[in-house]
PDB file of C-alpha atoms in Angstrom:
ATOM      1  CA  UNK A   1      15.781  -2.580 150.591  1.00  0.00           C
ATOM      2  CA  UNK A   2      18.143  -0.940 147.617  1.00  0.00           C
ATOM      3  CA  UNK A   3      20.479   1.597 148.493  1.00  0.00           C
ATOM      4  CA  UNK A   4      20.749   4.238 144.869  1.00  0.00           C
ATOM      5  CA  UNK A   5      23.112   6.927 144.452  1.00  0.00           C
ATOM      6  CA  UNK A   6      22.213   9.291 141.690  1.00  0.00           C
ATOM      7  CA  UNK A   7      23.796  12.137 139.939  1.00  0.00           C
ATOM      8  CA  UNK A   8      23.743  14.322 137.096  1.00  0.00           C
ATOM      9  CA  UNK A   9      25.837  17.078 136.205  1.00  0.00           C
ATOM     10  CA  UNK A  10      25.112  16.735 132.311  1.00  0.00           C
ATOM     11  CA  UNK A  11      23.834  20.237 132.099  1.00  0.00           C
ATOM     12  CA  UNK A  12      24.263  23.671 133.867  1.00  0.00           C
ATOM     13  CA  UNK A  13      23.392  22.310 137.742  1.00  0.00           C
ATOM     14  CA  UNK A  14      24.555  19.382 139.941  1.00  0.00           C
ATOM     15  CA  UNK A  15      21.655  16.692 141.054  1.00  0.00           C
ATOM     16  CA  UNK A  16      22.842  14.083 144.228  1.00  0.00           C
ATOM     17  CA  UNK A  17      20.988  11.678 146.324  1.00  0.00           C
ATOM     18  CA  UNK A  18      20.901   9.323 148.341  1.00  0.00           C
ATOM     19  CA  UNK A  19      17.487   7.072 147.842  1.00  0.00           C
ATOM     20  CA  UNK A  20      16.297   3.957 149.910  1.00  0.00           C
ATOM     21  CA  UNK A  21      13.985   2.040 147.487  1.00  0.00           C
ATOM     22  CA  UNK A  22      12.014  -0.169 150.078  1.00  0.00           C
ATOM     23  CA  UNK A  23      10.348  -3.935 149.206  1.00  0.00           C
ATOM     24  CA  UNK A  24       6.913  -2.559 148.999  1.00  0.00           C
ATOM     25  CA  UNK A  25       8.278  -0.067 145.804  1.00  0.00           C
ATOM     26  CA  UNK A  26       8.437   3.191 147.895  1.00  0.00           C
ATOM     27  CA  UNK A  27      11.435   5.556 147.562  1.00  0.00           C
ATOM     28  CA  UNK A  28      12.922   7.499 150.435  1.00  0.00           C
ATOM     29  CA  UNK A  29      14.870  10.102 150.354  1.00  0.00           C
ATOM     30  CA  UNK A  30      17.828  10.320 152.290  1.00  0.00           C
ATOM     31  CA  UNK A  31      20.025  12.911 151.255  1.00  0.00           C
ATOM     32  CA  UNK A  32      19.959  15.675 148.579  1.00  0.00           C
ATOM     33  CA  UNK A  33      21.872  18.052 146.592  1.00  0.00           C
ATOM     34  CA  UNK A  34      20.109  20.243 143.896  1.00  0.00           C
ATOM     35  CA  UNK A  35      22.276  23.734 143.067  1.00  0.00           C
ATOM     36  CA  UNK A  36      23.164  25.643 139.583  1.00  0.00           C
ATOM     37  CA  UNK A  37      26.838  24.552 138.700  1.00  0.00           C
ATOM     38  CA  UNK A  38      27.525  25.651 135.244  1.00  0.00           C
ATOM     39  CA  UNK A  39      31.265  24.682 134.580  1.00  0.00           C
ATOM     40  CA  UNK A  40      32.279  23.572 138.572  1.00  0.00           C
ATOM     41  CA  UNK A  41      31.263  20.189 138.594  1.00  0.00           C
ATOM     42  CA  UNK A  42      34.316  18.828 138.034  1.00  0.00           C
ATOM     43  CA  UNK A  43      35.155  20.389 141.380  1.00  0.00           C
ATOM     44  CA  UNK A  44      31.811  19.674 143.122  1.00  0.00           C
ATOM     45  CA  UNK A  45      30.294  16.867 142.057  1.00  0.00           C
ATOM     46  CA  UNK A  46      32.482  14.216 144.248  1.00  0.00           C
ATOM     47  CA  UNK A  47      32.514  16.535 146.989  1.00  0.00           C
ATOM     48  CA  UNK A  48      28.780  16.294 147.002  1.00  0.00           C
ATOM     49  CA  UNK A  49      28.421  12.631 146.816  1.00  0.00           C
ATOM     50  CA  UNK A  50      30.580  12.323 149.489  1.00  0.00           C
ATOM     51  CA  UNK A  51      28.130  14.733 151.837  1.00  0.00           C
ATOM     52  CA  UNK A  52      25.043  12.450 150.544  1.00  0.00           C
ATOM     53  CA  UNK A  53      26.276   9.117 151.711  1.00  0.00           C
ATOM     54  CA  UNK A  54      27.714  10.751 154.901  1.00  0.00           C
ATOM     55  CA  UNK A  55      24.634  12.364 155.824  1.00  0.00           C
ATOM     56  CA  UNK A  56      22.446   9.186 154.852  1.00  0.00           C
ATOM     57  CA  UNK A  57      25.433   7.230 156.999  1.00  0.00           C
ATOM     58  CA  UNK A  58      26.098   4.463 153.876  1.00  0.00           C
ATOM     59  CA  UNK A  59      29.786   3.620 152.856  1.00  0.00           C
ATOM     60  CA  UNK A  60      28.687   2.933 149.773  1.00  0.00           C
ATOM     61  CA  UNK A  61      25.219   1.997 147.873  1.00  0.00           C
ATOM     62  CA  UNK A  62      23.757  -1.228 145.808  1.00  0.00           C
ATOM     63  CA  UNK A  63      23.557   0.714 142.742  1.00  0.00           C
ATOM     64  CA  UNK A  64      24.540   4.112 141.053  1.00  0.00           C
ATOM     65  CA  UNK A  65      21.916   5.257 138.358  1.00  0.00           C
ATOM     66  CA  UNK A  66      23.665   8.554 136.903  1.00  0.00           C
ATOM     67  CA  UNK A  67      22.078  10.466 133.768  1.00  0.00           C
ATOM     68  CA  UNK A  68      24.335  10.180 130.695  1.00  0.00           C
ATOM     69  CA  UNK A  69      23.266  13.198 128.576  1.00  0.00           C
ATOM     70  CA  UNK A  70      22.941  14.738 125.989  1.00  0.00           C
ATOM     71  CA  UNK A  71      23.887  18.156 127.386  1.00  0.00           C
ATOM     72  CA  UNK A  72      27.650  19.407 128.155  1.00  0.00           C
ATOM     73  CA  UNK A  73      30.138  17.392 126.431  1.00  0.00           C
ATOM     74  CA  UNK A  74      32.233  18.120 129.827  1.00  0.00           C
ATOM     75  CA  UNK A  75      29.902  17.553 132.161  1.00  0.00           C
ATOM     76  CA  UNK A  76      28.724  14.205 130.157  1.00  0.00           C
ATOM     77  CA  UNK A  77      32.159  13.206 130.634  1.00  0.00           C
ATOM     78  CA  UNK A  78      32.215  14.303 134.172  1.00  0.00           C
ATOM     79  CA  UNK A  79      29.199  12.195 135.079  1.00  0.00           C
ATOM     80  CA  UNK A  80      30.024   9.183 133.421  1.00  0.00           C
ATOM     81  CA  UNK A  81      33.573   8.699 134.210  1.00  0.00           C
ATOM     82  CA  UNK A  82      32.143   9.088 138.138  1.00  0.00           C
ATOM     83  CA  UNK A  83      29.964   6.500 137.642  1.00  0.00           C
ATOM     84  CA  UNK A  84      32.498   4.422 135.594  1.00  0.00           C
ATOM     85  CA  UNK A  85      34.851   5.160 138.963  1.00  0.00           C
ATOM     86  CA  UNK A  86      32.436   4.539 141.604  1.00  0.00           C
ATOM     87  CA  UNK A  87      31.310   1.309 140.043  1.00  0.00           C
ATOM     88  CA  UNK A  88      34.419  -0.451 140.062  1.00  0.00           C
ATOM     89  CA  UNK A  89      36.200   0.529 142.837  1.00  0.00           C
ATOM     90  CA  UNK A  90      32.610  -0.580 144.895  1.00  0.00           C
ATOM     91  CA  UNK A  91      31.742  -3.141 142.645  1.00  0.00           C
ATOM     92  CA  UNK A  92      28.254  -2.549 142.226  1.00  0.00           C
ATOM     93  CA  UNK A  93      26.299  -1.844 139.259  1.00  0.00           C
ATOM     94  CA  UNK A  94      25.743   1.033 137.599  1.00  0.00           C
ATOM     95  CA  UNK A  95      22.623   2.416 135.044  1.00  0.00           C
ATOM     96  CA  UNK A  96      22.699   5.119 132.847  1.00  0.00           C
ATOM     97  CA  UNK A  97      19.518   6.821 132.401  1.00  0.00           C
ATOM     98  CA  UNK A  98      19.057   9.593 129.098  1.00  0.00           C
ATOM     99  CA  UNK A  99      18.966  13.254 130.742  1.00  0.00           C
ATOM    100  CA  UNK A 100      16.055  14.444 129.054  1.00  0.00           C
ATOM    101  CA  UNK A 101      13.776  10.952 129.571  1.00  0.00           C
ATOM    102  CA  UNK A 102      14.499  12.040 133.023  1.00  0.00           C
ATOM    103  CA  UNK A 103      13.644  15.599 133.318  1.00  0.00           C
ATOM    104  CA  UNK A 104      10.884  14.770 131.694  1.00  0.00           C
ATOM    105  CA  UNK A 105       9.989  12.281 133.781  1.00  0.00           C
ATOM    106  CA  UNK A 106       9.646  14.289 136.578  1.00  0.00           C
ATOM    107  CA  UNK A 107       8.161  17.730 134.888  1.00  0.00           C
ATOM    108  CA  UNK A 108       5.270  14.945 133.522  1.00  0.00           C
ATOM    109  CA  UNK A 109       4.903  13.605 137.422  1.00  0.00           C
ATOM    110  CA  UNK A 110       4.183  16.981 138.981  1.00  0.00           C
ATOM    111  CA  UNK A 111       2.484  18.535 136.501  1.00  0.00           C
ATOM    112  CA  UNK A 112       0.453  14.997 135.081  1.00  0.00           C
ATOM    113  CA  UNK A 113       0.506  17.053 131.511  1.00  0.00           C
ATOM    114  CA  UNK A 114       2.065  16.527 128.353  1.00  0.00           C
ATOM    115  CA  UNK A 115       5.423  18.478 128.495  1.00  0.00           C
ATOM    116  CA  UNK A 116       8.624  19.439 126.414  1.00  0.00           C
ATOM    117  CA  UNK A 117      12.220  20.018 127.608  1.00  0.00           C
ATOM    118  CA  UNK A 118      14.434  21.921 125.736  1.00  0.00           C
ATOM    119  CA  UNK A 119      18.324  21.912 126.566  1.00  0.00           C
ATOM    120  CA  UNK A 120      20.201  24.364 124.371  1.00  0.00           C
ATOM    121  CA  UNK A 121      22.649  23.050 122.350  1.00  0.00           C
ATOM    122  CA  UNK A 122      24.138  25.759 120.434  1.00  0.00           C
ATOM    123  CA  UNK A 123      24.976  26.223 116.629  1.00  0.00           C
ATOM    124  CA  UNK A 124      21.287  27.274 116.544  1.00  0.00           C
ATOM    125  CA  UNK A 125      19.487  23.451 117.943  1.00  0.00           C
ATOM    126  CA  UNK A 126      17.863  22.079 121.098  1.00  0.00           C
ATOM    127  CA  UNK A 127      18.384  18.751 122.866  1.00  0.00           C
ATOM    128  CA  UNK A 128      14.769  18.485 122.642  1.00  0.00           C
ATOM    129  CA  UNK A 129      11.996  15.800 124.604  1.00  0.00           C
ATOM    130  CA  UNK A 130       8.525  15.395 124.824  1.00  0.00           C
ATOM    131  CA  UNK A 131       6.672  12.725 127.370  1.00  0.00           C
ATOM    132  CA  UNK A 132       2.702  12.477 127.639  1.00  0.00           C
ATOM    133  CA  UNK A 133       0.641   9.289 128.755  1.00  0.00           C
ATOM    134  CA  UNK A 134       2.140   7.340 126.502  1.00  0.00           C
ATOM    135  CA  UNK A 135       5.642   7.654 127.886  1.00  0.00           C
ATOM    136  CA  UNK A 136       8.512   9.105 126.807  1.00  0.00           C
ATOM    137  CA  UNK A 137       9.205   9.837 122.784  1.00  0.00           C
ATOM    138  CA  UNK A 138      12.452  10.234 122.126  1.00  0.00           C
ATOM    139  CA  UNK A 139      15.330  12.778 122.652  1.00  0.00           C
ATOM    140  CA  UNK A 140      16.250  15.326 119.194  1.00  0.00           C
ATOM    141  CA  UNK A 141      18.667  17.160 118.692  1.00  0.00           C
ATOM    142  CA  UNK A 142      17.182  20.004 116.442  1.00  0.00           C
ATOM    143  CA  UNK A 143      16.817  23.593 115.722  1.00  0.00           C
ATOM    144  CA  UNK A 144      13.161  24.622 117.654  1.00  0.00           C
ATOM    145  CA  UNK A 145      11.303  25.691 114.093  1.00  0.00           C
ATOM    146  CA  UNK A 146      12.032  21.605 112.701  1.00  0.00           C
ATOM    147  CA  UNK A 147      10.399  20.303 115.624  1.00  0.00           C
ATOM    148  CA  UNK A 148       6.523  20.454 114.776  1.00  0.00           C
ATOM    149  CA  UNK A 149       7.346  18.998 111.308  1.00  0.00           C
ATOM    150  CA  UNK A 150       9.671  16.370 113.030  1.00  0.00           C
ATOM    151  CA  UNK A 151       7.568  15.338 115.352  1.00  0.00           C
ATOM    152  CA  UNK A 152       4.889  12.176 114.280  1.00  0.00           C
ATOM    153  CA  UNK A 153       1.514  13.552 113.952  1.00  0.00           C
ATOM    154  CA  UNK A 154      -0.245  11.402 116.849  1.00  0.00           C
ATOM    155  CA  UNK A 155       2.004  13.150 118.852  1.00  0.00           C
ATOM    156  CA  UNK A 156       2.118  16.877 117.716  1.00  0.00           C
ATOM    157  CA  UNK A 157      -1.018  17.677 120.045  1.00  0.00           C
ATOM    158  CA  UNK A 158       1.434  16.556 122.776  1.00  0.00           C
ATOM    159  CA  UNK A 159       4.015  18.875 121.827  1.00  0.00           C
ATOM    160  CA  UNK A 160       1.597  22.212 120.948  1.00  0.00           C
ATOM    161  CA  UNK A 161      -0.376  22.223 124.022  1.00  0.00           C
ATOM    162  CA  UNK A 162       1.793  20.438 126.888  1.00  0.00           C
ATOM    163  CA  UNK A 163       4.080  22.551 129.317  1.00  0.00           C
ATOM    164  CA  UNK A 164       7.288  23.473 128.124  1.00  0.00           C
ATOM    165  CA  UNK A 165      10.612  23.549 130.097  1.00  0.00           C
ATOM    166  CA  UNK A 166      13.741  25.074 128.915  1.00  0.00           C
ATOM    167  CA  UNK A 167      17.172  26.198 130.391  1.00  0.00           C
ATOM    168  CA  UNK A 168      17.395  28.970 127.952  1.00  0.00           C
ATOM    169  CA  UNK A 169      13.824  30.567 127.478  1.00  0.00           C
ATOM    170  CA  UNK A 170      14.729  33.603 125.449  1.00  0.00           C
ATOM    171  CA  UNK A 171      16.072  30.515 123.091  1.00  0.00           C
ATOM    172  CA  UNK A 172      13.527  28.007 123.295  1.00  0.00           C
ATOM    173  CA  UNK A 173      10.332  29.357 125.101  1.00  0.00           C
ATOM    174  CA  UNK A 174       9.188  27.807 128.763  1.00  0.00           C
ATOM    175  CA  UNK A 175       9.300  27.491 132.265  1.00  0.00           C
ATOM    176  CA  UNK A 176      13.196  28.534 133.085  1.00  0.00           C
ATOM    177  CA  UNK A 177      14.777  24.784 134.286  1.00  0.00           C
ATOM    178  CA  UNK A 178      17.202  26.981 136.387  1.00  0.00           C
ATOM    179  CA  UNK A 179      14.581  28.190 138.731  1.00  0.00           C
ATOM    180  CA  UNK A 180      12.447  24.450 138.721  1.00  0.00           C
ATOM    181  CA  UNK A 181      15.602  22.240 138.419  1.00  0.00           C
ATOM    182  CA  UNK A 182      15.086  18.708 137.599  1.00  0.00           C
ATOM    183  CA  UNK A 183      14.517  15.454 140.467  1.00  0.00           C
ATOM    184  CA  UNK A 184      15.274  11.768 139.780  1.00  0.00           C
ATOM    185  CA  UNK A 185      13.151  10.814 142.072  1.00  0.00           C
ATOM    186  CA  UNK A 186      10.015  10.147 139.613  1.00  0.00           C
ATOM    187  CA  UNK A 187      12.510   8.233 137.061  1.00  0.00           C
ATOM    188  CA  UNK A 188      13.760   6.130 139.456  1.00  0.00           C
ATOM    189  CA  UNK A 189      10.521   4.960 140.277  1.00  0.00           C
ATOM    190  CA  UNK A 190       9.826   4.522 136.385  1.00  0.00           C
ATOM    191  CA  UNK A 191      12.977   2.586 136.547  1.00  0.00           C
ATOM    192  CA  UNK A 192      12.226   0.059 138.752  1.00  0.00           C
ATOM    193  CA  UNK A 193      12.122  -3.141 137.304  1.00  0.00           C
ATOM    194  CA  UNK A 194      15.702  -2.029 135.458  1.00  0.00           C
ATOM    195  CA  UNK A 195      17.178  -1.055 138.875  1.00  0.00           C
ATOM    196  CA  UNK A 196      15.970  -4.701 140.068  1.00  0.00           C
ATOM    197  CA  UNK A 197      17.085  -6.625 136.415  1.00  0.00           C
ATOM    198  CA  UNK A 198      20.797  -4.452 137.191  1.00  0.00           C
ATOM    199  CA  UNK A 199      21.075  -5.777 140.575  1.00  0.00           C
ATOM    200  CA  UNK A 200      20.122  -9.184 139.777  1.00  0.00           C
ATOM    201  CA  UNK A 201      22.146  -9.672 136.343  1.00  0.00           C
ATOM    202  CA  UNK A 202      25.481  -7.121 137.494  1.00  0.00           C
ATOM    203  CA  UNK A 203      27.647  -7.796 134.927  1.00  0.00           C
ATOM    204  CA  UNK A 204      25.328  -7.361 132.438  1.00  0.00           C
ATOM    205  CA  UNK A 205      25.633  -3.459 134.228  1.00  0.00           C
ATOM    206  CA  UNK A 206      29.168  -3.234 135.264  1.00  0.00           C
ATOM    207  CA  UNK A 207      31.115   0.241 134.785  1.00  0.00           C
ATOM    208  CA  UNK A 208      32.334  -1.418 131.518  1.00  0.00           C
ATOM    209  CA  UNK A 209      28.649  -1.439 129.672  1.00  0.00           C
ATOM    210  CA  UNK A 210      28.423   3.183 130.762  1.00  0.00           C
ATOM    211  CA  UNK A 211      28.912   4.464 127.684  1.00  0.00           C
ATOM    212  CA  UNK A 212      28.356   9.019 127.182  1.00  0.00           C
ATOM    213  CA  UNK A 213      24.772   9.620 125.325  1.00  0.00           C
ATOM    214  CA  UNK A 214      26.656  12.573 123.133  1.00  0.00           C
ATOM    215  CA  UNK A 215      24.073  12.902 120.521  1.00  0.00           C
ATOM    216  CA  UNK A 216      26.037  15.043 118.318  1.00  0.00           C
ATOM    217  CA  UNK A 217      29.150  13.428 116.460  1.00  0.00           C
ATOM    218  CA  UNK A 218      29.920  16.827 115.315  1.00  0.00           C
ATOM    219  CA  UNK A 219      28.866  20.318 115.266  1.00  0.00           C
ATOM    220  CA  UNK A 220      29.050  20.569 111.717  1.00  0.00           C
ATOM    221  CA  UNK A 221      26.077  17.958 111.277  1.00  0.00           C
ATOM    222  CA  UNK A 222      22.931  19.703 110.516  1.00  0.00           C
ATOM    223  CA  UNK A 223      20.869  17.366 109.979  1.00  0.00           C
ATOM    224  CA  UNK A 224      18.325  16.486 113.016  1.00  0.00           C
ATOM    225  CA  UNK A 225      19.183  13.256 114.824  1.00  0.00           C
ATOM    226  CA  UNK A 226      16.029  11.732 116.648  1.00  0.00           C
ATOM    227  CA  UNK A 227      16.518   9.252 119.217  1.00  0.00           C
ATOM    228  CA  UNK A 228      13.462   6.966 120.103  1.00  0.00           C
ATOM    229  CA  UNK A 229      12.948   4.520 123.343  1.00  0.00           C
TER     230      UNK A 229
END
């Protein structure tokens, strides 16, 4: 059995948990923490680890799989440098997963549609995904009107009729994120065979290899910047 802590406080809410991963692929979770945080996780988010692995009764996991971003440059920071911490004063490995390819992840599990995510950015743009059958596309960071021209034609039927998600729907139209926050618990199952290769190959994952998924060098870049996995 694998013992993952996750975390994210990339965007406006904190995400925790505790999650046994047992031999036959299942996940259980132990512990959770899912609240709206905008600007406090600096204050929370250690606080709230500490809760999960007391109430799941671990002194520490086998891995920590923490989102990286795009989203707040703060709480980007916040996140990683946790996971940089955590990592090397347990020395265990750590994987960094892209926020978006993880909400989506999960919005595509429950609602086994195509569907959009839309983080706002400011200075106009999105962090935008989109995820259908054939996975996950890629992560943009882009004013809403580019995106149907952006996006590659085999995959614009995707992006006009799948569910959309946003955490600022009078910005970028959709289901509000704030009231349907985000789970890891569908991309850590995605992630499996990662989570395994980390475990097996750790310093190949150690807190040195975390590195912030920013997105934007600079506000004053307006040119789209697409990201594909």
């Amino acid at each position: 059995m694998t013992k993952i802590l996750f975390f994210d406080a990339t965007n406006s809410w904190i995400l925790v948990g505790c999650y046994l991963k047992t031999d036959d692929g299942n996940l259980e979770k132990l512990s959770e923490y899912r609240e709206l945080h905008n600007r406090e996780s600096s204050l929370l988010l250690i606080k709230e680890i500490s809760n999960c692995l007391k109430v799941s009764d671990w002194e520490k996991p086998d891995i920590i799989v923490t989102a990286t971003g795009p989203g707040s440059f703060t709480g980007i920071r916040i996140s990683v440098a946790t996971a940089r911490n955590f990592s090397q004063i347990w020395n265990i490995p750590v994987l960094g997963i892209d926020s978006l390819e993880l909400y989506t992840c999960q919005y595509y599990a429950e609602s086994e549609s195509p569907v959009c995510v839309g983080i706002e950015a400011k200075q106009g743009k999105i962090y935008f995904g989109l995820r259908d059958s054939r996975g996950y596309w890629g992560t943009l960071d882009i004013a809403p009107d580019m995106i149907p021209e952006t996006i590659p034609e085999d995959r614009i039927g995707s992006y006009l009729t799948g569910i959309k998600f946003s955490d600022s729907p009078e910005f970028f139209a959709g289901t509000n994120m704030k009231e349907s926050l985000p789970s890891p618990e569908a991309s850590l199952l995605e992630k499996s065979s990662e989570i395994k290769k980390a475990l097996s190959k750790p310093e190949d994952h150690s807190y040195l290899q975390l590195v912030p998924n920013y997105l934007r060098g600079t506000y004053a870049d307006d040119k789209p910047k697409v990201y594909y996995t």
